CSV table of C-alpha atoms in Angstrom, one decimal:
chain,number,residue,atom,x,y,z
V,18,MET,CA,2.0,20.4,9.6
V,19,LYS,CA,0.1,21.9,6.8
V,20,THR,CA,-3.2,20.6,6.5
V,21,TYR,CA,-4.5,20.2,2.7
V,22,GLY,CA,-8.2,20.9,3.5
V,23,LYS,CA,-10.8,18.9,5.7
V,24,MET,CA,-11.3,16.5,3.0
V,25,LYS,CA,-10.1,12.9,3.3
V,26,ILE,CA,-8.4,10.7,0.8
V,27,SER,CA,-11.1,8.3,1.7
V,28,GLU,CA,-13.6,10.7,0.5
V,29,LEU,CA,-12.0,11.5,-3.0
V,30,LYS,CA,-14.2,10.2,-6.0
V,31,GLU,CA,-12.9,9.5,-9.6
V,32,ASN,CA,-15.6,10.1,-12.4
V,33,LYS,CA,-15.4,7.1,-14.8
V,34,THR,CA,-17.3,6.6,-18.1
V,35,THR,CA,-18.1,3.4,-19.7
V,36,ARG,CA,-20.1,2.6,-22.5
V,37,ARG,CA,-22.3,-0.4,-23.2
V,38,ALA,CA,-23.9,-1.8,-26.4
V,39,THR,CA,-27.4,-1.6,-26.8
V,40,ARG,CA,-29.7,-3.8,-29.0
V,41,ASP,CA,-30.0,-1.0,-31.5
V,42,PHE,CA,-28.3,-0.2,-34.7
V,43,ASP,CA,-27.9,3.2,-36.6
V,44,SER,CA,-29.1,3.7,-40.2
V,45,GLU,CA,-25.6,2.4,-41.5
V,46,GLY,CA,-25.7,-0.9,-39.3
V,47,ARG,CA,-23.2,0.2,-36.7
V,48,ARG,CA,-24.3,-0.9,-33.0
V,49,ILE,CA,-25.7,2.2,-31.0
V,50,TYR,CA,-23.9,2.6,-27.4
V,51,GLU,CA,-25.1,4.0,-24.2
V,52,PHE,CA,-22.5,6.0,-22.1
V,53,PHE,CA,-22.6,5.9,-18.4
V,54,GLU,CA,-20.6,8.0,-15.9
V,55,TYR,CA,-20.2,6.9,-12.4
V,56,GLU,CA,-18.0,7.8,-9.5
V,57,ILE,CA,-15.6,5.3,-8.0
V,58,PRO,CA,-13.3,5.9,-4.8
V,59,TYR,CA,-9.9,7.5,-5.5
V,60,ASP,CA,-7.1,4.6,-6.3
V,61,THR,CA,-3.8,5.5,-4.4
V,62,THR,CA,-2.1,2.3,-5.2
V,63,TYR,CA,0.1,1.3,-8.1
V,64,GLU,CA,0.9,-2.0,-10.0
V,65,LYS,CA,3.8,-3.1,-8.2
V,66,ASN,CA,2.6,-1.7,-4.7
V,67,ARG,CA,3.1,-5.2,-2.8
V,68,ARG,CA,6.6,-6.1,-4.3
V,69,ASP,CA,7.8,-2.4,-3.4
V,70,ARG,CA,6.8,-2.6,0.0
V,71,LEU,CA,7.9,-5.9,0.7
V,72,CYS,CA,11.5,-5.1,-0.5
V,73,SER,CA,11.6,-1.8,1.1
V,74,LYS,CA,11.0,-3.7,4.5
V,75,ILE,CA,13.9,-6.0,3.7
V,76,ILE,CA,16.2,-3.2,2.8
V,77,ASP,CA,15.3,-1.3,6.0
V,78,MET,CA,16.2,-4.3,8.0
V,79,ILE,CA,19.8,-5.0,6.1
V,80,PRO,CA,21.6,-2.3,8.1
V,81,PHE,CA,20.5,-3.4,11.1
V,82,THR,CA,21.2,-7.0,10.7
V,83,LEU,CA,24.6,-6.5,9.5
V,84,LEU,CA,25.1,-4.1,12.5
V,85,PHE,CA,24.0,-7.1,14.7
V,86,VAL,CA,26.1,-9.8,12.9
V,87,PHE,CA,29.5,-7.8,12.2
V,88,ILE,CA,29.7,-5.3,15.1
V,89,LEU,CA,27.7,-7.3,17.9
V,90,HIS,CA,28.5,-10.6,16.6
V,91,LYS,CA,25.1,-12.0,16.9
V,92,PRO,CA,23.9,-15.2,15.0
V,93,LEU,CA,22.2,-14.3,11.7
V,94,ILE,CA,18.8,-15.6,12.9
V,95,VAL,CA,19.1,-13.6,16.2
V,96,ALA,CA,20.3,-10.4,14.3
V,97,VAL,CA,17.4,-10.5,11.9
V,98,ILE,CA,14.8,-11.0,14.8
V,99,LEU,CA,16.6,-8.0,16.6
V,100,SER,CA,16.5,-6.0,13.8
V,101,ILE,CA,12.6,-6.1,13.5
V,102,PRO,CA,12.2,-3.8,16.5
V,103,CYS,CA,14.9,-1.4,15.3
V,104,VAL,CA,13.1,-0.9,11.9
V,105,ILE,CA,9.6,-0.4,13.6
V,106,VAL,CA,11.1,2.3,16.0
V,107,LEU,CA,13.2,4.1,13.4
V,108,GLY,CA,10.6,3.8,10.6
V,109,SER,CA,8.0,5.3,12.5
V,110,ILE,CA,10.4,8.3,13.3
V,111,THR,CA,11.4,8.9,9.9
V,112,GLU,CA,8.0,8.2,8.3
V,113,HIS,CA,6.8,11.0,10.6
V,114,PHE,CA,9.4,13.5,9.6
V,115,PHE,CA,9.9,12.4,6.1
V,116,GLY,CA,7.1,10.3,4.9
V,117,TYR,CA,9.5,7.3,4.0
V,118,THR,CA,12.2,5.1,5.5
V,119,LEU,CA,15.3,4.0,3.6
V,120,GLY,CA,13.7,1.4,1.6
V,121,LYS,CA,10.8,3.5,0.7
V,122,LYS,CA,12.9,6.3,-0.4
V,123,ILE,CA,14.7,3.7,-2.6
V,124,PHE,CA,11.3,2.9,-4.2
V,125,LYS,CA,10.2,6.7,-4.4
V,126,ILE,CA,7.0,5.9,-2.2
V,127,LYS,CA,5.7,7.6,0.9
V,128,VAL,CA,3.5,7.2,3.7
V,129,ILE,CA,0.6,9.7,4.2
V,130,ASP,CA,-2.5,9.8,6.5
V,131,ASP,CA,-6.0,10.4,5.4
V,132,TYR,CA,-5.6,14.0,5.0
V,133,GLY,CA,-2.4,14.1,2.6
V,134,ASN,CA,0.2,14.5,5.6
V,135,TYR,CA,2.9,12.4,7.0
V,136,PRO,CA,1.6,10.4,9.8
V,137,ASN,CA,2.0,11.5,13.4
V,138,ILE,CA,4.5,9.1,15.4
V,139,LEU,CA,1.9,7.1,17.1
V,140,LYS,CA,-0.1,6.4,14.1
V,141,SER,CA,3.3,5.2,12.3
V,142,PHE,CA,4.2,3.3,15.2
V,143,ALA,CA,1.0,1.5,15.2
V,144,ARG,CA,1.1,0.9,11.4
V,145,ASN,CA,4.7,-0.4,11.7
V,146,LEU,CA,3.7,-2.7,14.4
V,147,LEU,CA,0.7,-4.0,12.6
V,148,CYS,CA,3.3,-4.8,9.5
V,149,LEU,CA,4.0,-7.9,11.8
V,150,ALA,CA,0.2,-8.7,11.3
V,151,ASN,CA,0.9,-8.6,7.6
V,152,LEU,CA,3.1,-11.9,7.9
V,153,PHE,CA,0.2,-13.7,9.6
V,154,PHE,CA,-2.0,-13.0,6.5
V,155,PHE,CA,0.9,-14.3,4.5
V,156,TRP,CA,-0.2,-17.8,5.5
V,157,ILE,CA,-3.9,-17.4,6.1
V,158,ASN,CA,-5.0,-19.2,3.1
V,159,TYR,CA,-2.6,-22.1,3.3
V,160,GLU,CA,-4.2,-25.6,1.9
V,161,GLN,CA,-2.9,-28.7,3.3
V,162,PRO,CA,-2.6,-31.1,0.6
V,163,GLU,CA,-5.1,-34.3,1.3
V,164,ASN,CA,-2.1,-36.7,0.5
V,165,GLU,CA,1.0,-37.0,-1.2
V,166,SER,CA,-0.4,-38.0,-4.8
V,167,SER,CA,-2.8,-34.8,-4.6
V,168,ASN,CA,-2.2,-32.2,-7.2
V,169,LYS,CA,-3.4,-29.7,-4.7
V,170,SER,CA,-1.0,-27.1,-3.9
V,171,MET,CA,0.0,-24.7,-1.4
V,172,ARG,CA,-1.8,-20.9,-2.1
V,173,MET,CA,-0.9,-18.1,-0.2
V,174,ASP,CA,-2.6,-14.6,0.0
V,175,PHE,CA,-0.3,-11.6,1.2
V,176,HIS,CA,-2.6,-8.9,2.7
V,177,MET,CA,-0.1,-6.1,2.5
V,178,HIS,CA,-2.7,-3.2,3.3
V,179,PHE,CA,-4.0,-4.4,6.5
V,180,ASN,CA,-1.9,-1.9,8.7
V,181,ASN,CA,-3.0,1.0,6.4
V,182,GLU,CA,-6.6,-0.1,6.4
V,183,ILE,CA,-6.3,-0.1,10.3
V,184,CYS,CA,-4.4,3.0,10.7
V,185,LYS,CA,-6.0,4.9,7.8
V,186,THR,CA,-2.7,5.4,5.8
V,187,TYR,CA,-1.7,5.5,2.3
V,188,ILE,CA,1.5,4.2,0.5
V,189,VAL,CA,1.7,6.7,-2.6
V,190,LYS,CA,4.3,7.0,-5.3
V,191,GLU,CA,6.2,10.4,-4.7
V,192,ILE,CA,5.1,11.7,-8.2
V,193,LYS,CA,1.5,11.2,-7.2
V,194,MET,CA,1.7,13.4,-3.8
V,195,GLU,CA,1.2,16.5,-5.7
V,196,GLU,CA,-1.8,15.3,-7.6
V,197,ILE,CA,-3.3,13.9,-4.2
V,198,ARG,CA,-2.6,17.0,-2.4
V,199,LYS,CA,-4.3,19.3,-5.3
V,200,LEU,CA,-7.6,16.7,-5.1
V,201,LEU,CA,-7.8,17.2,-1.4
V,202,HIS,CA,-7.7,21.0,-1.9
V,203,THR,CA,-10.0,21.5,-5.0
V,204,GLN,CA,-12.7,19.0,-3.8
V,205,LEU,CA,-13.6,20.7,-0.9
């Protein structure tokens, strides 16, 4: 396993510059701006992260569900339930060796640890097991309507990053891997 330095992804910073208008104007009447530079934590996420991760889990479950339904002749609901531990175990193994599962490969995303490496099997198993906790958070902000004539509706908040926060892993696009590894190496 190649280590990309002792720097961690959680320690990476990005420099950002912003400008803020002052109350002053130049001789031609244009507003004068002040520029501020600051550091923010490096962001490994991308815009459709949640959707891609949810769809990749579903894709990972499809082969096992089909196996249980058509070969072992189990009812669909039983097949779906039985496919969950299969996905957890196989996902842990493939994430350790390749950084992805079948679903993640389709969406071109990888799992890496805080040092930019693929997670070890135990860490990968823990994060895959904690995916079940993500489903709990799916309903955490459920609001029950006061009565039938109420305009209040159900509100859900899906916290897909709970397992990654606990295990100190990151889901990144494959094309960002080289950039992250360079940053880990150069910011030593």
